[in-house]
Amino acid sequence: MSLELIVEFFGKSGLVAGVGLLLASLPGFRSAADRVDVLRATVGVILLLPLAAVIAPAFELPILPAFAVETATASAPVWQGSVTPVEGVSLSSTLRPPTAMEILIGVWILGAAAVIGRFVLGVLTLRRWTRAGQAVTDAAWTRALEALAPGRRPRLIAASAVEAPLSWGLPPGVVLVGPNCLSRPETAPAVLAHELAHVRRADWMFLALSRVALALFWFNPLVWLLQAVLASRTEDAADAAAVTVVDRQTYARTLVGLAADFRQPAAIAMTGEAHSLSKRITRIMNARSSSRSRPLTLALAVGALVAVATPIAAVEITQRPPSPPSAPAPADAPRPPAPPTPPAAFSVVAPLAAPAPPAPPAPPRHQDLQVPPAPPAPPAPPAPPERFTEQERADLRRHSEQIRVHAAEAGVHARRAAEAAVRVRVDEEQIRAQVAREMAAARVQMRHGADQMVEGAREMRRESQSLRDPAYRARQIERARQRGDRVPTDAELAALAPRLAAQADELEQQAVRLRDQAAEPS
């Protein structure tokens, strides 16, 4: 993996995720299932990006600055002389610090392993819960499962560790319910309708695929946003499918009664996260019953996504071509041979050269005189030390410049990595603060809903008390007759009084549970 590949995958995954999120938010989609399908197609295209980078024809886009990478076979400067090895010390054992690219690759591997490891641990936990649980035999639950899934049905397991109903696994899948949910058989139709919607749409499989895409591109915030929006829209689609077979108000009451802060990363829970529960209930109550899928709009959106992703996948980010190297310095011209020694009658002095020793006097020409011995020759000057040629000096200067460039680039990469780490920490703190604010707001809404439930229970109890009075029942019968409505009998109104009191008690119990959940620490 090189810097070009990291920048290329960051840009490609961000563009594809951004286009998918934009298409899924268009007002042309009235059905939540259509929005989920667009987001699923986006996850699929992101997963195909590494394969497209290998097999697709490449269109090079030189936008990165050129930088030199010195390989292990690069020519080293030639030093004259000899190096005596030290006994017991090997030059090949010299350690070097990791490069900036090796640090980035290590960070990417750690992030991908953290995402995949968390998902795998979640799957192992779900397997343990499933094996430790027992098949549900309660008649209310089995009848509801047979009515909603007459064909191939998922396994319905009761697990003590489950806080909220959830489903996982490939079709037919597994539905896990906890003791709190199992003790309330009136919630069976709503719970099973929601979880069967997940199973029929293979939502768990796409949950696993989205985790793989997140592991490959965890460094891209848009991929995190895509995964979060896909999970939220998946719950909306399951809600929309469930309310086609269950009354909206009954379904909303079931969600409120089973509300729990669910944090299992490898499953799909009915209640989801607590801070999103109020928004889901609002969408359930305000959704149009006639919202249907639009196959043509969905096909156009997926086609637009593929049309945008195809040229993006063909782009290959490369470096700009480096500037041409400077011409090497010309070698010194060969020195001309030294001129012959002039005769003794002439005095020749070379510029900038030491004066030559004086020539011995010429012997007399008389034949009878003996020639004295010649004076000893002066000692030869020491040989000048060996020097580098101009070509070797140029090589040394070039290698020194490359070392300085590499050192500067390593400093820049290290600084950028530190800045990226700081930005990640800042984003994490902001996300944590946002989650805390949303949790606080959800708790306020839950307490407000509990207050409204208590007030409604009081109204129902007052009405129950009033219906015990025969005069009040007579007035109600007379008012119904005057309005032209169906006139109830006195016996019917008298029988309604205890039922209203029982419903008021149940509503107050739900309010108490909702207050307890709102008071639980985060």
XYZ file of C-alpha atoms in Angstrom:
522
model
C 0.000 0.000 0.000
C 1.340 3.397 -0.990
C 0.371 6.954 -0.284
C -1.288 7.197 -3.702
C -3.493 4.167 -2.889
C -4.537 5.554 0.509
C -5.495 8.939 -0.975
C -7.257 7.179 -3.863
C -9.410 4.950 -1.617
C -10.192 7.834 0.739
C -11.453 9.994 -2.116
C -13.340 7.220 -3.928
C -15.109 5.848 -0.853
C -16.012 9.367 0.294
C -17.480 10.330 -3.098
C -19.500 7.111 -3.444
C -20.787 7.320 0.154
C -21.704 10.992 -0.296
C -23.600 10.319 -3.541
C -25.447 7.382 -1.956
C -26.482 9.437 1.083
C -27.623 12.273 -1.177
C -29.727 9.962 -3.377
C -31.293 8.256 -0.336
C -32.353 11.636 1.080
C -34.211 12.753 -2.068
C -37.927 13.461 -1.472
C -38.912 11.146 -4.343
C -38.648 8.145 -2.030
C -41.805 7.788 0.039
C -41.032 4.242 1.096
C -38.373 3.622 3.758
C -37.547 0.316 2.039
C -36.515 2.173 -1.144
C -34.120 4.366 0.825
C -32.629 1.259 2.432
C -32.126 -0.339 -1.010
C -30.249 2.738 -2.261
C -27.982 2.669 0.809
C -27.411 -1.067 0.362
C -26.366 -0.491 -3.248
C -23.956 2.177 -2.008
C -22.357 -0.301 0.425
C -22.012 -2.833 -2.404
C -20.294 -0.311 -4.692
C -17.880 0.672 -1.900
C -16.974 -2.993 -1.349
C -16.212 -3.350 -5.078
C -13.793 -0.398 -5.129
C -10.663 -2.461 -4.232
C -11.560 -5.063 -6.887
C -12.186 -2.327 -9.482
C -8.777 -0.822 -8.689
C -7.172 -4.150 -9.721
C -9.149 -5.237 -12.811
C -10.625 -1.998 -14.212
C -8.745 0.082 -16.812
C -6.956 2.924 -15.058
C -7.111 6.611 -15.869
C -4.115 8.253 -14.227
C -4.704 11.544 -12.449
C -1.356 13.115 -11.409
C -2.351 15.341 -8.494
C 0.068 14.292 -5.752
C 3.396 16.128 -5.491
C 6.412 14.188 -6.644
C 8.667 12.752 -3.980
C 11.693 10.529 -4.237
C 11.765 7.060 -2.726
C 15.211 5.620 -2.240
C 15.319 1.855 -2.632
C 17.683 -0.604 -1.081
C 19.586 -0.938 -4.373
C 20.236 2.768 -4.734
C 23.810 3.535 -5.512
C 25.793 4.630 -2.468
C 28.677 7.086 -2.629
C 31.992 5.427 -3.359
C 34.552 6.195 -0.695
C 38.169 5.541 -1.415
C 39.997 3.675 1.241
C 39.137 0.616 3.250
C 36.758 -0.080 6.128
C 37.854 -2.529 8.748
C 34.876 -4.510 10.121
C 34.524 -4.683 13.870
C 34.544 -8.191 15.222
C 31.089 -9.297 16.460
C 29.198 -6.412 14.820
C 27.143 -6.966 11.646
C 26.202 -4.031 9.459
C 23.000 -5.836 8.378
C 21.757 -5.881 11.974
C 21.502 -2.100 12.168
C 17.951 -1.085 13.099
C 16.129 1.791 11.481
C 13.042 3.674 12.647
C 9.759 2.959 10.785
C 8.885 5.239 7.908
C 5.778 7.407 7.846
C 4.189 5.056 5.291
C 4.779 2.024 7.527
C 3.184 3.891 10.448
C 0.097 4.724 8.356
C -0.249 1.096 7.215
C 0.014 -0.095 10.823
C -2.653 2.375 11.956
C -4.986 1.240 9.153
C -4.511 -2.433 10.076
C -5.245 -1.697 13.741
C -8.440 0.210 12.879
C -9.715 -2.512 10.524
C -8.944 -5.214 13.088
C -10.829 -3.249 15.786
C -13.991 -2.957 13.642
C -13.975 -6.595 12.497
C -12.996 -7.855 15.954
C -15.902 -6.035 17.593
C -18.348 -7.547 15.099
C -16.897 -11.062 15.497
C -17.124 -10.821 19.290
C -20.772 -9.769 18.902
C -21.508 -12.804 16.702
C -19.855 -15.139 19.218
C -21.953 -13.591 21.987
C -25.143 -14.132 19.970
C -24.198 -17.780 19.365
C -23.643 -18.273 23.080
C -27.012 -16.698 23.930
C -28.763 -18.844 21.301
C -27.205 -22.081 22.535
C -27.922 -21.255 26.185
C -31.538 -20.226 25.475
C -34.654 -22.357 25.154
C -37.300 -22.531 22.455
C -40.399 -20.459 23.245
C -43.441 -22.663 23.921
C -45.908 -20.027 25.143
C -49.145 -20.381 23.174
C -49.560 -16.631 22.581
C -46.118 -16.397 20.978
C -46.335 -19.594 18.921
C -49.794 -18.679 17.568
C -48.574 -15.207 16.571
C -45.503 -16.709 14.861
C -47.607 -19.209 12.911
C -50.036 -16.481 11.835
C -47.323 -14.049 10.682
C -44.991 -16.648 9.121
C -47.064 -19.511 7.723
C -44.135 -20.828 5.662
C -40.500 -21.025 6.671
C -40.228 -19.635 10.211
C -37.184 -18.447 12.208
C -36.186 -20.052 15.494
C -37.835 -18.260 18.448
C -35.499 -18.505 21.456
C -35.898 -17.174 25.006
C -32.542 -15.910 26.372
C -32.129 -14.432 29.835
C -29.293 -12.103 28.766
C -31.347 -10.326 26.078
C -32.648 -6.897 27.073
C -34.703 -6.184 23.942
C -36.062 -8.417 21.146
C -33.506 -8.944 18.369
C -32.880 -11.031 15.273
C -29.659 -12.260 13.690
C -28.333 -14.770 11.197
C -29.105 -15.596 7.600
C -32.681 -16.592 6.657
C -34.631 -18.173 8.295
C -32.584 -16.610 11.105
C -33.027 -16.526 14.876
C -35.280 -14.275 16.991
C -34.205 -13.799 20.622
C -36.579 -12.450 23.283
C -35.847 -11.696 26.918
C -37.806 -12.503 30.071
C -39.328 -9.014 30.240
C -40.756 -9.325 26.742
C -41.794 -12.979 27.155
C -43.841 -12.130 30.251
C -46.015 -9.784 28.172
C -47.799 -11.981 25.596
C -49.839 -9.027 24.288
C -46.621 -7.706 22.663
C -46.058 -10.875 20.612
C -47.713 -9.708 17.347
C -45.839 -6.371 17.270
C -42.468 -7.891 18.214
C -42.676 -10.757 15.728
C -43.988 -8.539 12.905
C -40.947 -6.264 13.315
C -38.358 -9.041 13.553
C -39.884 -11.052 10.682
C -39.602 -7.930 8.514
C -35.861 -7.917 9.242
C -35.557 -11.615 8.399
C -37.498 -11.370 5.120
C -35.366 -8.443 3.894
C -32.081 -10.168 4.919
C -31.150 -7.117 6.986
C -28.568 -9.020 9.055
C -26.589 -9.985 5.947
C -26.378 -6.353 4.854
C -25.447 -5.403 8.424
C -22.434 -7.732 8.119
C -21.521 -6.309 4.680
C -21.699 -2.763 6.024
C -19.305 -3.762 8.832
C -16.841 -5.120 6.220
C -17.017 -1.842 4.284
C -16.511 0.050 7.537
C -13.438 -2.071 8.345
C -11.891 -1.376 4.924
C -12.592 2.375 4.971
C -12.810 3.149 8.714
C -10.653 6.239 8.189
C -13.435 7.915 6.145
C -16.108 9.727 8.233
C -18.631 9.488 5.377
C -18.492 5.672 5.516
C -19.291 5.828 9.254
C -22.209 8.132 8.476
C -23.406 5.767 5.723
C -23.377 2.823 8.150
C -25.314 4.782 10.805
C -27.950 6.034 8.323
C -28.359 2.522 6.887
C -29.007 1.096 10.374
C -31.564 3.833 11.134
C -33.391 3.487 7.806
C -33.431 -0.312 8.212
C -35.379 0.098 11.446
C -37.779 2.527 9.716
C -38.402 -0.018 6.943
C -39.116 -2.767 9.512
C -41.485 -0.420 11.377
C -43.322 0.390 8.135
C -43.702 -3.320 7.353
C -44.877 -4.126 10.888
C -47.651 -1.501 11.028
C -49.265 -3.064 7.954
C -50.308 -6.036 10.117
C -50.399 -4.429 13.609
C -52.296 -1.369 14.817
C -50.069 1.739 14.922
C -50.967 2.720 18.469
C -50.477 -0.824 19.753
C -47.113 -0.994 17.989
C -46.002 2.371 19.434
C -47.030 1.319 22.938
C -45.027 -1.879 22.528
C -41.929 0.092 21.541
C -42.306 2.343 24.582
C -42.921 -0.568 26.922
C -39.858 -2.492 25.685
C -37.550 0.518 25.402
C -33.933 -0.350 26.266
C -30.552 1.146 25.406
C -29.396 -1.653 23.089
C -25.658 -1.877 22.245
C -25.196 -5.305 20.566
C -23.082 -4.592 17.415
C -23.819 -7.886 15.601
C -27.630 -8.002 15.736
C -30.698 -5.966 14.791
C -32.843 -5.007 17.785
C -36.457 -3.922 17.682
C -36.069 -0.988 20.084
C -32.641 0.163 18.844
C -30.930 2.966 20.712
C -32.943 4.845 23.308
C -32.238 8.325 21.957
C -33.844 7.459 18.572
C -37.008 5.899 20.004
C -39.053 9.114 20.152
C -38.213 9.946 16.527
C -39.244 6.472 15.390
C -42.572 6.706 17.213
C -43.198 10.099 15.609
C -42.485 8.672 12.141
C -44.728 5.650 12.832
C -47.687 7.791 13.894
C -47.231 10.352 11.068
C -46.382 7.951 8.237
C -48.783 7.658 5.334
C -50.447 4.303 5.062
C -50.348 4.569 1.262
C -46.576 4.928 0.978
C -45.592 2.315 -1.566
C -42.369 1.359 -3.236
C -41.470 3.090 -6.507
C -39.436 0.604 -8.574
C -38.745 3.096 -11.378
C -37.427 5.748 -9.001
C -35.306 3.147 -7.229
C -33.875 1.870 -10.526
C -33.022 5.414 -11.633
C -31.296 6.133 -8.310
C -29.206 2.946 -8.440
C -28.370 3.642 -12.091
C -27.224 7.148 -11.194
C -25.072 5.727 -8.402
C -23.421 3.224 -10.763
C -22.962 5.925 -13.427
C -21.133 8.116 -10.910
C -19.112 5.283 -9.362
C -17.849 3.818 -12.671
C -15.616 6.759 -13.720
C -14.584 7.237 -10.072
C -13.367 3.613 -9.920
C -11.334 4.097 -13.111
C -9.360 7.037 -11.705
C -5.873 6.196 -10.454
C -4.174 8.930 -8.451
C -0.465 9.237 -9.212
C 2.369 11.653 -8.560
C 3.175 14.607 -10.738
C 6.248 13.950 -12.913
C 9.416 15.223 -11.163
C 11.371 18.114 -12.592
C 14.266 17.068 -14.873
C 17.581 16.659 -12.981
C 20.297 19.211 -13.451
C 23.040 18.368 -15.943
C 26.152 16.842 -14.303
C 29.206 19.057 -14.025
C 31.643 18.535 -16.907
C 34.731 16.531 -16.058
C 38.039 18.319 -15.897
C 39.884 18.421 -19.164
C 43.081 16.326 -19.225
C 46.087 18.292 -18.186
C 48.676 18.896 -20.877
C 52.048 17.144 -20.437
C 54.710 19.090 -18.607
C 57.039 21.037 -20.959
C 60.632 19.759 -21.328
C 63.250 21.161 -19.001
C 64.824 24.182 -20.656
C 68.607 24.417 -20.982
C 70.589 25.851 -18.102
C 71.102 29.105 -19.894
C 67.413 29.965 -19.537
C 65.470 30.520 -16.372
C 61.878 29.388 -16.543
C 59.578 29.868 -13.515
C 56.139 28.185 -13.532
C 53.336 30.362 -12.167
C 52.162 29.573 -8.657
C 54.763 26.716 -8.428
C 57.554 26.329 -5.927
C 60.970 27.397 -7.351
C 63.005 24.522 -8.672
C 66.304 23.783 -6.887
C 69.289 25.523 -8.576
C 71.105 23.423 -11.130
C 74.650 22.342 -10.119
C 77.442 24.402 -11.674
C 78.755 23.094 -14.921
C 82.092 21.322 -14.514
C 85.167 22.959 -16.061
C 85.956 21.774 -19.539
C 89.594 21.138 -18.814
C 90.375 17.538 -19.602
C 93.040 17.154 -16.872
C 90.686 18.214 -14.110
C 88.831 15.483 -12.311
C 85.102 15.779 -12.347
C 83.848 16.095 -8.810
C 81.013 13.796 -7.849
C 77.552 15.089 -8.555
C 75.737 16.428 -5.518
C 73.024 14.136 -4.129
C 69.577 14.625 -5.657
C 67.082 16.381 -3.416
C 64.511 14.055 -1.832
C 61.319 13.608 -3.843
C 58.373 15.530 -2.411
C 55.679 13.328 -0.796
C 52.882 12.174 -3.068
C 49.801 14.350 -2.779
C 46.885 12.685 -0.970
C 44.301 10.985 -3.126
C 41.364 13.274 -3.954
C 37.837 12.706 -5.280
C 37.124 13.426 -8.887
C 34.537 16.036 -9.810
C 32.043 13.301 -10.779
C 32.356 11.696 -7.327
C 31.893 15.087 -5.653
C 28.722 15.629 -7.709
C 27.404 12.181 -6.650
C 28.100 12.992 -3.016
C 26.282 16.313 -3.260
C 23.301 14.655 -4.991
C 23.002 11.901 -2.341
C 23.281 14.458 0.458
C 20.468 16.486 -1.109
C 18.291 13.356 -1.407
C 18.875 12.519 2.268
C 17.824 16.047 3.266
C 14.681 15.790 1.081
C 13.726 12.414 2.614
C 14.249 13.739 6.126
C 12.036 16.756 5.397
C 9.300 14.537 3.882
C 9.409 12.176 6.881
C 8.916 15.154 9.167
C 5.956 16.379 7.097
C 4.289 12.922 7.108
C 4.804 12.519 10.838
C 3.307 15.957 11.471
C 0.302 15.165 9.270
C -0.240 11.853 11.071
C -0.167 13.654 14.421
C -2.635 16.269 13.152
C -4.947 13.515 11.854
C -4.822 11.780 15.232
C -5.726 15.049 16.954
C -8.666 15.569 14.562
C -9.893 12.023 15.224
C -9.780 12.631 18.965
C -11.647 15.926 18.569
C -14.326 14.285 16.390
C -14.653 11.478 18.923
C -15.175 13.965 21.746
C -17.761 15.849 19.692
C -19.629 12.639 18.865
C -19.543 11.576 22.502
C -20.901 14.985 23.569
C -23.635 14.821 20.891
C -24.648 11.332 22.035
C -24.782 12.539 25.635
C -27.003 15.475 24.639
C -29.344 13.240 22.651
C -29.513 10.749 25.511
C -30.407 13.542 27.914
C -33.090 14.815 25.537
C -34.480 11.289 25.148
C -34.656 10.882 28.907
C -36.534 14.177 29.192
C -38.981 13.021 26.528
C -39.398 9.668 28.277
C -40.170 11.406 31.581
C -42.633 13.709 29.784
C -44.286 10.681 28.182
C -44.509 9.013 31.583
C -46.213 12.117 32.994
C -48.712 12.056 30.132
C -49.371 8.370 30.782
C -50.035 9.086 34.466
C -52.401 11.911 33.566
C -54.218 9.658 31.104
C -54.492 6.955 33.752
C -56.038 9.484 36.128
C -58.602 10.488 33.508
C -59.446 6.846 32.864
C -59.813 6.185 36.614
C -62.100 9.232 37.032
C -64.216 8.050 34.107
C -64.356 4.564 35.647
C -65.516 6.030 38.949
C -68.163 8.133 37.196
C -69.514 5.139 35.272
C -70.308 3.429 38.571
C -73.011 6.106 39.125
C -76.368 5.110 37.482
C -77.291 8.773 36.973
C -74.057 9.437 35.101
C -74.646 6.373 32.901
C -78.143 7.617 32.135
C -76.770 11.012 31.094
C -74.202 9.349 28.817
C -76.942 7.248 27.178
C -79.077 10.349 26.635
C -76.132 12.271 25.106
C -75.392 9.417 22.707
C -79.061 9.375 21.667
C -79.014 13.134 21.052
C -75.811 12.910 18.950
C -77.263 10.130 16.851
C -74.491 7.712 17.842
C -74.883 4.106 18.810
C -76.731 4.095 22.163
C -74.954 1.821 24.691
C -76.943 -0.016 27.299
C -76.649 0.625 30.986
C -75.112 -2.834 31.446
C -72.415 -2.110 28.857
C -71.433 1.131 30.566
C -71.407 -0.564 33.960
C -69.127 -3.323 32.616
C -66.790 -0.707 31.076
C -65.956 0.798 34.494
C -63.714 -2.055 35.815
C -61.997 -2.403 32.418
C -61.082 1.287 32.438
C -59.688 0.937 35.952
C -57.564 -2.067 34.897
C -56.273 -0.192 31.832
C -55.430 2.789 34.057
C -53.410 0.521 36.343
C -51.510 -0.938 33.378
C -50.839 2.539 31.981
C -49.447 3.682 35.327
C -47.180 0.610 35.453
C -45.841 1.472 32.003
C -45.223 5.027 33.191
C -43.264 3.721 36.186
C -41.100 1.529 33.909
C -40.525 4.454 31.552
C -39.441 6.673 34.464
C -37.090 3.957 35.712
C -35.486 3.663 32.265
C -35.119 7.438 32.066
C -33.410 7.452 35.481
C -30.902 4.719 34.579
C -27.319 5.987 34.289
C -25.807 6.215 30.817
